[in-house]
XYZ file of N, CA and C in Angstrom:
783
model
N 10.942 13.051 -8.784
C 10.411 12.051 -7.860
C 8.907 11.917 -8.028
N 8.428 10.682 -8.102
C 6.988 10.454 -8.263
C 6.291 10.620 -6.921
N 5.158 11.266 -6.915
C 4.381 11.476 -5.705
C 3.270 10.442 -5.646
N 3.180 9.701 -4.550
C 2.106 8.732 -4.381
C 0.826 9.479 -4.072
N -0.141 9.395 -4.954
C -1.397 10.128 -4.776
C -2.419 9.211 -4.134
N -2.777 9.514 -2.905
C -3.734 8.718 -2.158
C -4.907 9.592 -1.780
N -6.103 9.177 -2.137
C -7.298 9.950 -1.804
C -7.969 9.275 -0.619
N -7.800 9.865 0.545
C -8.338 9.290 1.764
C -9.014 10.389 2.547
N -10.298 10.263 2.908
C -10.987 11.323 3.616
C -10.553 11.444 5.053
N -10.718 12.648 5.583
C -10.618 12.957 6.998
C -9.197 13.032 7.518
N -9.102 13.324 8.816
C -7.813 13.558 9.461
C -7.338 12.338 10.211
N -6.353 12.532 11.095
C -5.633 11.399 11.644
C -6.112 11.050 13.053
N -6.575 9.820 13.225
C -6.898 9.368 14.568
C -7.261 7.903 14.562
N -8.304 7.532 13.834
C -8.826 6.170 13.903
C -8.124 5.276 12.898
N -7.479 4.221 13.360
C -6.761 3.305 12.475
C -7.748 2.403 11.748
N -7.695 2.410 10.415
C -8.596 1.593 9.618
C -8.303 0.119 9.860
N -9.337 -0.699 9.945
C -9.151 -2.116 10.251
C -8.270 -2.764 9.200
N -7.474 -3.724 9.655
C -6.564 -4.433 8.763
C -5.191 -3.790 8.701
N -5.067 -2.552 9.151
C -3.797 -1.858 9.052
C -2.720 -2.454 9.924
N -3.085 -3.092 11.012
C -2.094 -3.649 11.922
C -2.034 -5.164 11.847
N -2.643 -5.736 10.814
C -2.735 -7.187 10.719
C -1.380 -7.859 10.632
N -0.377 -7.145 10.095
C 0.928 -7.750 9.899
C 1.923 -7.332 10.981
N 1.456 -6.623 12.005
C 2.382 -6.074 12.991
C 3.221 -7.149 13.658
N 2.617 -8.339 13.869
C 3.335 -9.407 14.544
C 4.175 -10.220 13.565
N 4.142 -9.859 12.274
C 4.863 -10.618 11.258
C 5.822 -9.711 10.507
N 6.518 -8.840 11.237
C 7.408 -7.881 10.615
C 8.423 -8.575 9.723
N 8.599 -8.053 8.510
C 9.555 -8.619 7.562
C 10.908 -7.951 7.790
N 11.730 -8.590 8.606
C 12.973 -7.993 9.082
C 14.040 -7.970 7.994
N 14.927 -7.001 8.095
C 16.066 -6.875 7.189
C 17.341 -7.306 7.909
N 18.174 -8.053 7.216
C 19.464 -8.451 7.777
C 20.378 -7.235 7.872
N 21.470 -7.377 8.605
C 22.444 -6.284 8.696
C 22.990 -5.936 7.316
N 23.222 -6.966 6.494
C 23.749 -6.715 5.153
C 22.749 -5.927 4.310
N 21.461 -6.300 4.391
C 20.446 -5.566 3.635
C 20.299 -4.142 4.145
N 20.349 -3.966 5.448
C 20.235 -2.617 6.009
C 21.386 -1.748 5.537
N 22.562 -2.323 5.412
C 23.712 -1.568 4.934
C 23.494 -1.095 3.503
N 22.945 -1.983 2.657
C 22.665 -1.606 1.267
C 21.588 -0.521 1.213
N 20.530 -0.678 2.006
C 19.441 0.300 2.001
C 19.899 1.652 2.528
N 20.762 1.652 3.543
C 21.288 2.907 4.071
C 22.130 3.626 3.015
N 22.943 2.857 2.295
C 23.745 3.452 1.220
C 22.842 4.010 0.125
N 21.764 3.280 -0.176
C 20.813 3.739 -1.175
C 20.164 5.054 -0.748
N 19.797 5.145 0.524
C 19.150 6.358 1.019
C 20.084 7.564 0.944
N 21.363 7.367 1.199
C 22.310 8.484 1.115
C 22.395 9.029 -0.311
N 22.217 8.147 -1.281
C 22.264 8.567 -2.675
C 20.968 9.218 -3.134
N 19.828 8.755 -2.594
C 18.522 9.189 -3.073
C 17.928 10.355 -2.292
N 18.304 10.489 -1.038
C 17.730 11.508 -0.158
C 18.743 12.644 -0.003
N 18.460 13.791 -0.607
C 19.406 14.907 -0.554
C 19.098 15.876 0.584
N 18.300 15.432 1.556
C 17.923 16.305 2.662
C 18.829 16.074 3.866
N 18.623 16.863 4.919
C 19.411 16.733 6.143
C 19.073 15.474 6.933
N 18.016 14.755 6.528
C 17.593 13.557 7.255
C 18.110 12.275 6.596
N 19.048 12.399 5.684
C 19.514 11.247 4.912
C 20.227 10.191 5.765
N 20.683 10.563 6.955
C 21.343 9.609 7.847
C 20.401 9.085 8.928
N 19.161 9.556 8.923
C 18.192 9.132 9.940
C 17.835 7.658 9.779
N 17.326 7.074 10.875
C 16.768 5.733 10.791
C 15.539 5.761 9.891
N 15.222 4.625 9.298
C 14.032 4.538 8.462
C 12.779 4.590 9.331
N 11.774 5.303 8.859
C 10.498 5.347 9.577
C 9.812 3.994 9.505
N 9.966 3.318 8.388
C 9.445 1.961 8.206
C 10.320 1.277 7.170
N 10.570 -0.029 7.356
C 11.427 -0.753 6.433
C 11.035 -2.226 6.442
N 11.149 -2.875 5.293
C 10.821 -4.298 5.190
C 11.703 -4.934 4.125
N 12.024 -6.217 4.311
C 12.839 -6.961 3.360
C 12.290 -8.379 3.226
N 12.431 -8.944 2.019
C 11.980 -10.308 1.788
C 12.700 -10.876 0.574
N 13.093 -12.144 0.680
C 13.732 -12.786 -0.461
C 12.719 -12.948 -1.585
N 13.171 -12.688 -2.812
C 12.287 -12.770 -3.969
C 12.224 -14.213 -4.462
N 11.056 -14.840 -4.419
C 10.948 -16.243 -4.849
C 11.307 -16.416 -6.325
N 11.851 -17.578 -6.662
C 12.146 -17.884 -8.047
C 13.370 -17.197 -8.604
N 14.156 -16.569 -7.736
C 15.377 -15.895 -8.174
C 16.554 -16.409 -7.357
N 17.736 -16.166 -7.852
C 18.948 -16.555 -7.137
C 19.634 -15.310 -6.599
N 19.575 -15.153 -5.286
C 20.300 -14.064 -4.655
C 19.726 -12.690 -4.841
N 18.404 -12.591 -5.000
C 17.763 -11.280 -5.123
C 16.830 -11.058 -3.939
N 16.990 -9.925 -3.269
C 16.129 -9.531 -2.170
C 15.275 -8.336 -2.579
N 14.043 -8.330 -2.090
C 13.137 -7.194 -2.265
C 13.146 -6.381 -0.982
N 13.290 -5.077 -1.105
C 13.290 -4.214 0.070
C 12.523 -2.936 -0.191
N 12.045 -2.323 0.887
C 11.331 -1.057 0.759
C 11.464 -0.276 2.056
N 11.508 1.051 1.945
C 11.641 1.862 3.155
C 11.033 3.249 2.961
N 10.711 3.882 4.104
C 10.365 5.295 4.189
C 11.496 6.001 4.941
N 11.883 7.174 4.469
C 12.812 8.024 5.216
C 12.407 9.481 5.035
N 12.317 10.207 6.148
C 11.886 11.611 6.083
C 12.828 12.415 5.193
N 12.246 13.303 4.367
C 13.079 14.204 3.572
C 12.566 15.641 3.538
N 11.491 15.916 4.296
C 10.994 17.297 4.342
C 10.043 17.456 5.525
N 10.131 18.593 6.219
C 9.176 18.956 7.270
C 8.615 20.333 6.945
N 7.299 20.438 6.939
C 6.628 21.708 6.679
C 6.702 22.563 7.937
N 7.335 23.706 7.843
C 7.509 24.576 9.014
C 6.193 25.181 9.476
N 5.177 25.171 8.598
C 3.892 25.768 8.954
C 3.060 24.852 9.839
N 2.883 23.592 9.424
C 2.025 22.692 10.197
C 2.765 21.498 10.797
N 4.067 21.403 10.555
C 4.852 20.323 11.152
C 4.709 18.978 10.476
N 3.953 18.915 9.375
C 3.791 17.641 8.671
C 5.084 17.289 7.934
N 5.260 16.000 7.683
C 6.485 15.533 7.044
C 6.197 14.851 5.718
N 7.176 14.906 4.835
C 7.183 14.122 3.607
C 8.297 13.079 3.737
N 8.078 11.933 3.081
C 9.021 10.828 3.202
C 9.389 10.288 1.826
N 10.677 10.028 1.638
C 11.140 9.286 0.484
C 10.647 7.853 0.604
N 10.055 7.333 -0.469
C 9.633 5.925 -0.498
C 10.405 5.228 -1.594
N 11.168 4.226 -1.208
C 11.945 3.453 -2.176
C 11.515 1.994 -2.143
N 11.446 1.388 -3.318
C 11.249 -0.045 -3.476
C 12.418 -0.527 -4.327
N 13.163 -1.520 -3.841
C 14.397 -1.900 -4.525
C 14.528 -3.416 -4.624
N 15.219 -3.860 -5.668
C 15.711 -5.226 -5.771
C 17.212 -5.175 -5.559
N 17.707 -6.040 -4.686
C 19.118 -6.029 -4.309
C 19.768 -7.353 -4.686
N 20.879 -7.275 -5.391
C 21.717 -8.436 -5.668
C 22.553 -8.687 -4.418
N 22.278 -9.780 -3.725
C 22.934 -10.011 -2.434
C 24.413 -10.349 -2.593
N 24.802 -10.922 -3.725
C 26.214 -11.240 -3.934
C 27.020 -9.968 -4.178
N 26.477 -9.084 -5.015
C 27.161 -7.827 -5.326
C 26.897 -6.755 -4.271
N 25.883 -6.982 -3.407
C 25.509 -6.015 -2.376
C 25.187 -4.652 -2.994
N 24.328 -4.688 -4.024
C 23.959 -3.432 -4.652
C 22.539 -3.499 -5.208
N 21.932 -2.329 -5.319
C 20.594 -2.205 -5.892
C 20.689 -2.403 -7.405
N 19.831 -3.278 -7.943
C 19.859 -3.551 -9.383
C 18.608 -3.051 -10.095
N 17.552 -2.737 -9.345
C 16.328 -2.200 -9.935
C 15.570 -1.477 -8.829
N 14.906 -0.361 -9.165
C 14.311 0.433 -8.088
C 13.173 1.315 -8.579
N 12.354 1.716 -7.607
C 11.278 2.695 -7.803
C 11.431 3.768 -6.734
N 11.195 5.013 -7.102
C 11.255 6.133 -6.161
C 9.908 6.840 -6.121
N 9.372 7.008 -4.923
C 8.116 7.721 -4.739
C 8.171 8.570 -3.482
N 7.034 9.124 -3.114
C 6.956 9.986 -1.937
C 5.611 9.800 -1.256
N 5.614 9.796 0.064
C 4.381 9.777 0.854
C 4.494 10.843 1.935
N 3.367 11.242 2.484
C 3.420 12.310 3.479
C 2.325 12.223 4.514
N 2.584 12.842 5.673
C 1.583 12.958 6.736
C 0.586 14.030 6.331
N -0.495 13.628 5.685
C -1.488 14.587 5.246
C -2.810 13.873 5.021
N -3.912 14.619 5.118
C -5.218 14.005 4.917
C -5.403 12.820 5.836
N -5.646 11.646 5.258
C -5.857 10.448 6.049
C -4.643 9.547 6.107
N -3.443 10.117 6.024
C -2.207 9.336 6.016
C -1.379 9.649 7.258
N -0.854 8.603 7.878
C 0.090 8.771 8.983
C 1.235 7.782 8.799
N 2.465 8.284 8.867
C 3.643 7.444 8.690
C 4.152 7.004 10.058
N 4.383 5.696 10.197
C 4.829 5.127 11.467
C 5.675 3.899 11.137
N 5.998 3.097 12.149
C 6.806 1.902 11.933
C 5.933 0.729 11.469
N 6.566 -0.271 10.872
C 5.905 -1.515 10.448
C 4.679 -1.271 9.577
N 4.814 -0.387 8.608
C 3.688 -0.075 7.728
C 3.878 -0.586 6.302
N 5.009 -1.206 6.039
C 5.291 -1.723 4.704
C 5.226 -3.245 4.728
N 4.444 -3.822 3.816
C 4.325 -5.272 3.725
C 4.617 -5.693 2.292
N 5.602 -6.583 2.126
C 6.018 -7.049 0.809
C 5.254 -8.313 0.449
N 4.574 -8.274 -0.681
C 3.704 -9.370 -1.116
C 4.327 -10.042 -2.339
N 4.837 -11.260 -2.152
C 5.490 -11.977 -3.252
C 4.649 -13.161 -3.721
N 3.331 -13.001 -3.670
C 2.438 -14.035 -4.200
C 2.685 -14.204 -5.697
N 2.107 -15.239 -6.273
C 2.373 -15.582 -7.682
C 1.546 -14.703 -8.630
N 1.914 -13.454 -8.708
C 1.238 -12.522 -9.602
C 1.871 -12.607 -10.996
N 1.600 -13.710 -11.712
C 2.120 -13.870 -13.068
C 1.178 -13.165 -14.037
N 1.592 -11.995 -14.508
C 0.766 -11.211 -15.414
C 0.778 -11.794 -16.820
N 1.844 -12.501 -17.140
C 1.901 -13.340 -18.335
C 2.946 -14.418 -18.058
N 3.276 -15.223 -19.058
C 4.176 -16.349 -18.836
C 5.566 -15.914 -18.392
N 5.953 -14.709 -18.746
C 7.317 -14.250 -18.473
C 7.407 -13.153 -17.425
N 6.280 -12.646 -16.964
C 6.298 -11.473 -16.081
C 5.607 -11.781 -14.760
N 6.379 -11.732 -13.694
C 5.829 -11.912 -12.353
C 5.945 -10.593 -11.597
N 4.824 -10.050 -11.201
C 4.815 -8.795 -10.460
C 5.058 -9.056 -8.973
N 5.540 -8.032 -8.291
C 5.676 -8.072 -6.835
C 4.813 -6.961 -6.256
N 4.265 -7.207 -5.084
C 3.381 -6.239 -4.458
C 4.011 -5.596 -3.239
N 3.704 -4.327 -3.041
C 4.087 -3.611 -1.820
C 2.831 -2.963 -1.271
N 2.495 -3.330 -0.036
C 1.279 -2.829 0.601
C 1.662 -1.845 1.701
N 1.053 -0.666 1.652
C 1.331 0.373 2.638
C 0.140 0.525 3.572
N 0.340 0.140 4.831
C -0.727 0.249 5.832
C -0.613 1.598 6.525
N -0.922 2.656 5.806
C -0.662 4.013 6.280
C -1.935 4.836 6.471
N -3.106 4.251 6.247
C -4.346 5.016 6.307
C -4.905 5.154 7.708
N -5.340 6.351 8.040
C -6.011 6.651 9.312
C -7.162 7.615 9.030
N -8.114 7.635 9.907
C -9.214 8.589 9.769
C -9.677 9.014 11.156
N -10.243 10.186 11.251
C -10.693 10.707 12.532
C -11.933 9.957 13.022
N -12.255 10.151 14.274
C -13.386 9.444 14.883
C -14.687 9.724 14.144
N -14.873 10.940 13.671
C -16.133 11.307 13.033
C -15.992 11.435 11.509
N -15.031 10.726 10.943
C -14.838 10.765 9.490
C -15.987 10.061 8.783
N -16.191 10.396 7.520
C -17.223 9.759 6.705
C -16.731 8.460 6.079
N -15.440 8.197 6.205
C -14.876 6.970 5.653
C -13.371 6.975 5.769
N -12.764 5.882 5.368
C -11.312 5.785 5.417
C -10.829 4.587 4.640
N -9.511 4.496 4.442
C -8.934 3.401 3.662
C -7.512 3.147 4.102
N -7.009 1.944 3.808
C -5.618 1.611 4.077
C -5.253 0.363 3.276
N -4.060 -0.179 3.572
C -3.589 -1.349 2.844
C -3.399 -1.050 1.372
N -2.795 0.102 1.039
C -2.665 0.522 -0.354
C -1.672 -0.378 -1.093
N -2.179 -1.132 -2.058
C -1.375 -2.099 -2.794
C -0.896 -1.526 -4.124
N 0.412 -1.635 -4.345
C 0.993 -1.308 -5.643
C 1.713 -2.545 -6.161
N 1.444 -2.912 -7.407
C 2.134 -4.022 -8.051
C 3.195 -3.460 -8.989
N 4.400 -4.023 -8.901
C 5.526 -3.579 -9.714
C 6.001 -4.700 -10.624
N 6.441 -4.326 -11.818
C 7.151 -5.262 -12.688
C 8.528 -4.683 -12.966
N 9.483 -5.571 -13.146
C 10.848 -5.120 -13.384
C 11.068 -4.847 -14.857
N 11.559 -3.652 -15.149
C 11.963 -3.277 -16.495
C 13.420 -2.825 -16.412
N 14.317 -3.793 -16.451
C 15.759 -3.572 -16.313
C 16.063 -2.881 -14.987
N 16.581 -1.657 -15.004
C 16.989 -1.007 -13.753
C 15.822 -0.305 -13.047
N 14.623 -0.382 -13.617
C 13.475 0.289 -13.014
C 12.406 -0.718 -12.589
N 11.760 -0.434 -11.470
C 10.556 -1.135 -11.060
C 9.381 -0.255 -11.461
N 8.547 -0.765 -12.342
C 7.456 0.021 -12.906
C 6.145 -0.341 -12.220
N 5.449 0.628 -11.615
C 4.146 0.327 -11.005
C 3.074 0.131 -12.064
N 2.390 -1.016 -12.026
C 1.331 -1.284 -13.002
C -0.053 -1.295 -12.340
N -0.085 -1.456 -11.038
C -1.305 -1.258 -10.244
C -0.923 -0.294 -9.148
N -1.615 0.838 -9.070
C -1.162 1.919 -8.214
C -2.116 2.180 -7.046
N -1.613 1.957 -5.848
C -2.279 2.389 -4.609
C -3.721 1.919 -4.497
N -3.958 0.640 -4.787
C -5.300 0.078 -4.637
C -5.587 -0.148 -3.156
N -6.640 0.472 -2.583
C -6.943 0.249 -1.168
C -7.508 -1.152 -0.957
N -6.847 -1.941 -0.125
C -7.286 -3.308 0.138
C -8.290 -3.365 1.288
N -8.335 -2.324 2.101
C -9.292 -2.217 3.199
C -9.878 -0.814 3.194
N -11.196 -0.703 3.268
C -11.790 0.620 3.347
C -13.191 0.535 3.933
N -13.704 1.675 4.360
C -15.033 1.724 4.959
C -15.669 3.069 4.657
N -16.985 3.092 4.737
C -17.697 4.346 4.538
C -18.917 4.386 5.440
N -19.243 5.571 5.897
C -20.423 5.816 6.710
C -21.595 6.068 5.773
N -22.531 5.133 5.708
C -23.653 5.261 4.782
C -24.606 6.371 5.166
N -24.554 6.792 6.426
C -25.410 7.890 6.855
C -24.834 9.250 6.508
N -23.575 9.262 6.081
C -22.957 10.524 5.681
C -22.234 11.230 6.800
N -22.574 10.924 8.051
C -21.911 11.579 9.180
C -22.182 10.774 10.442
N -21.371 11.015 11.475
C -21.588 10.412 12.770
C -22.333 11.392 13.665
N -23.187 10.846 14.525
C -23.924 11.683 15.466
C -23.026 12.097 16.620
N -23.117 13.363 17.013
C -22.330 13.829 18.154
C -22.816 13.202 19.449
N -24.014 12.604 19.407
C -24.529 11.908 20.589
C -24.183 10.425 20.554
N -23.342 10.044 19.578
C -22.861 8.662 19.454
C -23.976 7.657 19.167
N -25.046 8.108 18.500
C -26.060 7.161 18.059
C -25.458 6.276 16.959
N -25.864 5.000 16.869
C -25.292 4.088 15.880
C -25.463 4.617 14.459
N -24.413 4.499 13.655
C -24.436 4.908 12.255
C -24.170 3.680 11.390
N -24.808 3.595 10.207
C -24.595 2.443 9.324
C -23.249 2.530 8.609
N -22.493 1.434 8.629
C -21.148 1.395 8.062
C -21.038 0.251 7.057
N -20.408 0.509 5.920
C -19.966 -0.536 5.003
C -18.459 -0.705 5.217
N -18.020 -1.919 5.518
C -16.604 -2.192 5.742
C -16.153 -3.238 4.723
N -15.144 -2.899 3.912
C -14.787 -3.736 2.767
C -13.346 -4.223 2.838
N -13.135 -5.426 2.305
C -11.796 -5.996 2.168
C -11.679 -6.583 0.770
N -10.575 -6.257 0.077
C -10.397 -6.620 -1.329
C -9.415 -7.783 -1.463
N -9.743 -8.716 -2.362
C -8.870 -9.842 -2.672
C -8.558 -9.808 -4.172
N -7.289 -10.032 -4.526
C -6.846 -9.971 -5.917
C -6.592 -11.376 -6.458
N -7.167 -11.668 -7.622
C -6.878 -12.899 -8.358
C -6.599 -12.541 -9.811
N -6.006 -13.478 -10.529
C -5.688 -13.253 -11.933
C -6.737 -13.892 -12.833
N -7.171 -13.153 -13.852
C -8.132 -13.686 -14.807
C -7.429 -14.361 -15.978
N -8.219 -14.944 -16.869
C -7.668 -15.626 -18.048
C -7.542 -14.701 -19.255
N -8.363 -13.672 -19.305
C -8.302 -12.737 -20.426
C -7.108 -11.794 -20.261
N -6.633 -11.257 -21.394
C -5.485 -10.358 -21.371
C -5.806 -9.055 -22.096
N -5.160 -8.001 -21.629
C -5.237 -6.704 -22.288
C -3.829 -6.136 -22.378
N -3.415 -5.773 -23.588
C -2.074 -5.222 -23.815
C -0.984 -6.117 -23.218
N -1.190 -7.433 -23.310
C -0.159 -8.380 -22.910
C -0.228 -8.876 -21.481
N -1.018 -8.226 -20.630
C -1.100 -8.622 -19.219
C -2.483 -9.172 -18.889
N -2.512 -10.191 -18.047
C -3.772 -10.791 -17.628
C -4.595 -9.803 -16.824
N -5.922 -9.923 -16.942
C -6.821 -9.089 -16.149
C -6.669 -9.410 -14.673
N -6.924 -8.416 -13.839
C -7.002 -8.627 -12.397
C -8.469 -8.749 -12.004
N -8.801 -9.847 -11.340
C -10.167 -10.074 -10.873
C -10.226 -9.748 -9.379
N -10.989 -8.731 -9.046
C -11.098 -8.303 -7.650
C -12.403 -8.801 -7.043
N -12.290 -9.409 -5.872
C -13.464 -9.764 -5.081
C -13.447 -8.909 -3.827
N -14.495 -8.140 -3.630
C -14.598 -7.275 -2.460
C -15.653 -7.836 -1.522
N -15.230 -8.203 -0.326
C -16.138 -8.731 0.683
C -16.507 -7.617 1.647
N -17.811 -7.403 1.786
C -18.317 -6.267 2.549
C -19.103 -6.757 3.763
N -18.918 -6.073 4.875
C -19.727 -6.315 6.068
C -20.478 -5.037 6.406
N -21.797 -5.161 6.503
C -22.616 -4.041 6.955
C -22.624 -4.053 8.472
N -22.192 -2.941 9.051
C -22.084 -2.843 10.501
C -22.753 -1.562 10.993
N -22.792 -1.427 12.294
C -23.088 -0.134 12.894
C -21.775 0.415 13.425
N -21.741 1.721 13.665
C -20.519 2.347 14.173
C -20.096 1.745 15.499
N -21.043 1.216 16.269
C -20.707 0.604 17.547
C -20.015 -0.743 17.386
N -20.094 -1.332 16.163
C -19.466 -2.622 15.904
C -18.102 -2.484 15.237
N -17.694 -1.262 14.926
C -16.383 -1.049 14.323
C -15.297 -1.548 15.263
N -14.327 -2.251 14.701
C -13.248 -2.776 15.522
C -13.554 -4.121 16.147
N -14.751 -4.671 15.877
C -15.127 -5.973 16.414
C -15.489 -6.904 15.258
N -15.734 -8.167 15.583
C -16.128 -9.138 14.560
C -17.637 -9.125 14.281
N -18.384 -8.350 15.050
C -19.841 -8.314 14.898
C -20.231 -7.548 13.632
N -21.302 -7.998 12.984
C -21.809 -7.299 11.807
C -23.271 -7.675 11.601
N -23.961 -6.873 10.791
C -25.383 -7.073 10.522
C -25.604 -7.989 9.314
N -24.804 -7.807 8.259
C -24.976 -8.572 7.026
C -23.654 -8.603 6.272
N -23.396 -9.708 5.563
C -22.195 -9.827 4.732
C -22.607 -10.024 3.273
N -21.887 -9.389 2.369
C -22.148 -9.536 0.946
C -20.852 -9.258 0.196
N -20.848 -9.493 -1.101
C -19.635 -9.296 -1.878
C -19.981 -8.881 -3.303
N -18.991 -8.348 -3.985
C -19.146 -8.036 -5.408
C -17.797 -8.199 -6.089
N -17.832 -8.364 -7.411
C -16.623 -8.590 -8.187
C -16.476 -7.538 -9.274
N -15.240 -7.320 -9.670
C -14.962 -6.410 -10.771
C -13.654 -6.826 -11.428
N -13.456 -6.359 -12.649
C -12.269 -6.715 -13.422
C -11.492 -5.454 -13.776
N -10.187 -5.473 -13.516
C -9.315 -4.381 -13.914
C -8.503 -4.821 -15.126
N -8.458 -3.984 -16.148
C -7.728 -4.290 -17.368
C -6.515 -3.376 -17.518
N -5.450 -3.939 -18.030
C -4.219 -3.200 -18.250
C -4.344 -2.390 -19.538
N -4.048 -1.098 -19.467
C -4.214 -0.225 -20.640
C -2.906 0.046 -21.369
N -1.884 -0.709 -21.014
C -0.567 -0.497 -21.612
C 0.392 0.199 -20.675
N -0.160 0.886 -19.671
C 0.659 1.554 -18.659
C 0.306 1.110 -17.246
N -0.991 0.950 -16.968
C -1.415 0.588 -15.615
C -2.797 -0.054 -15.673
N -3.159 -0.739 -14.607
C -4.496 -1.319 -14.499
C -5.487 -0.230 -14.118
N -6.636 -0.224 -14.803
C -7.637 0.823 -14.637
C -8.995 0.205 -14.325
N -9.885 1.045 -13.752
C -11.285 0.674 -13.626
C -11.771 0.352 -12.230
N -10.931 0.555 -11.204
C -11.358 0.206 -9.852
C -12.509 1.092 -9.377
N -13.521 0.469 -8.789
C -14.629 1.166 -8.151
C -14.776 0.653 -6.726
N -14.872 1.575 -5.790
C -14.974 1.166 -4.397
C -16.282 0.456 -4.098
N -17.356 0.884 -4.767
C -18.678 0.313 -4.521
C -19.369 0.033 -5.843
N -20.215 -1.005 -5.901
C -20.894 -1.351 -7.166
C -21.944 -0.299 -7.558
């Protein structure tokens, strides 16, 4: 099983902005899709929690296809007896609705650790037109699972992974790109709650014209708002600026992301 490696500072408390943006737009699964996903979980999860409800689940029809649904879920598969933290099976699947079966899939793992917290409505399926070349359209899965403590030096969420279908496998070609993140430029928060300088960033993905190893470059635009800690969670800010960068495909995955210029 592949482990999703997420580097997020600090512990669990403060929800990073943007993490709940889709809460009112839950991508619901039909009874038929839930039945397929439940059957899939029984096959993939060999733990005692294989019959449990999903911690988070989302479904969406795949554009440009006939009878194919995209689905993703978290289901607990391990609890650490020492600290009570949990690990979760993460599945991303394509389902043939006529045959009622999974035809392509990815298996990963996420856990309650560091700056990650697993809860409901944290999976968002992105079926924008990510045409990496004339014949390959990627699908995105965004995980809004990032949290950070009140006095953390930074945090991130909206982890985007882009998948391409390779027969029975969904292959991640962009792995866990944080779409929302922030950092405390002062390095720490004052215990007296004096204002601290914050950079708050949001990433937008576009496709470039150049290609590397057969796939088009990803052009990232990061829009940043300079704030104070007292403005976190509000629309107020001191200054707005942006920067761009290009990610190139190296034959296995897109590389080169930098959080700051």
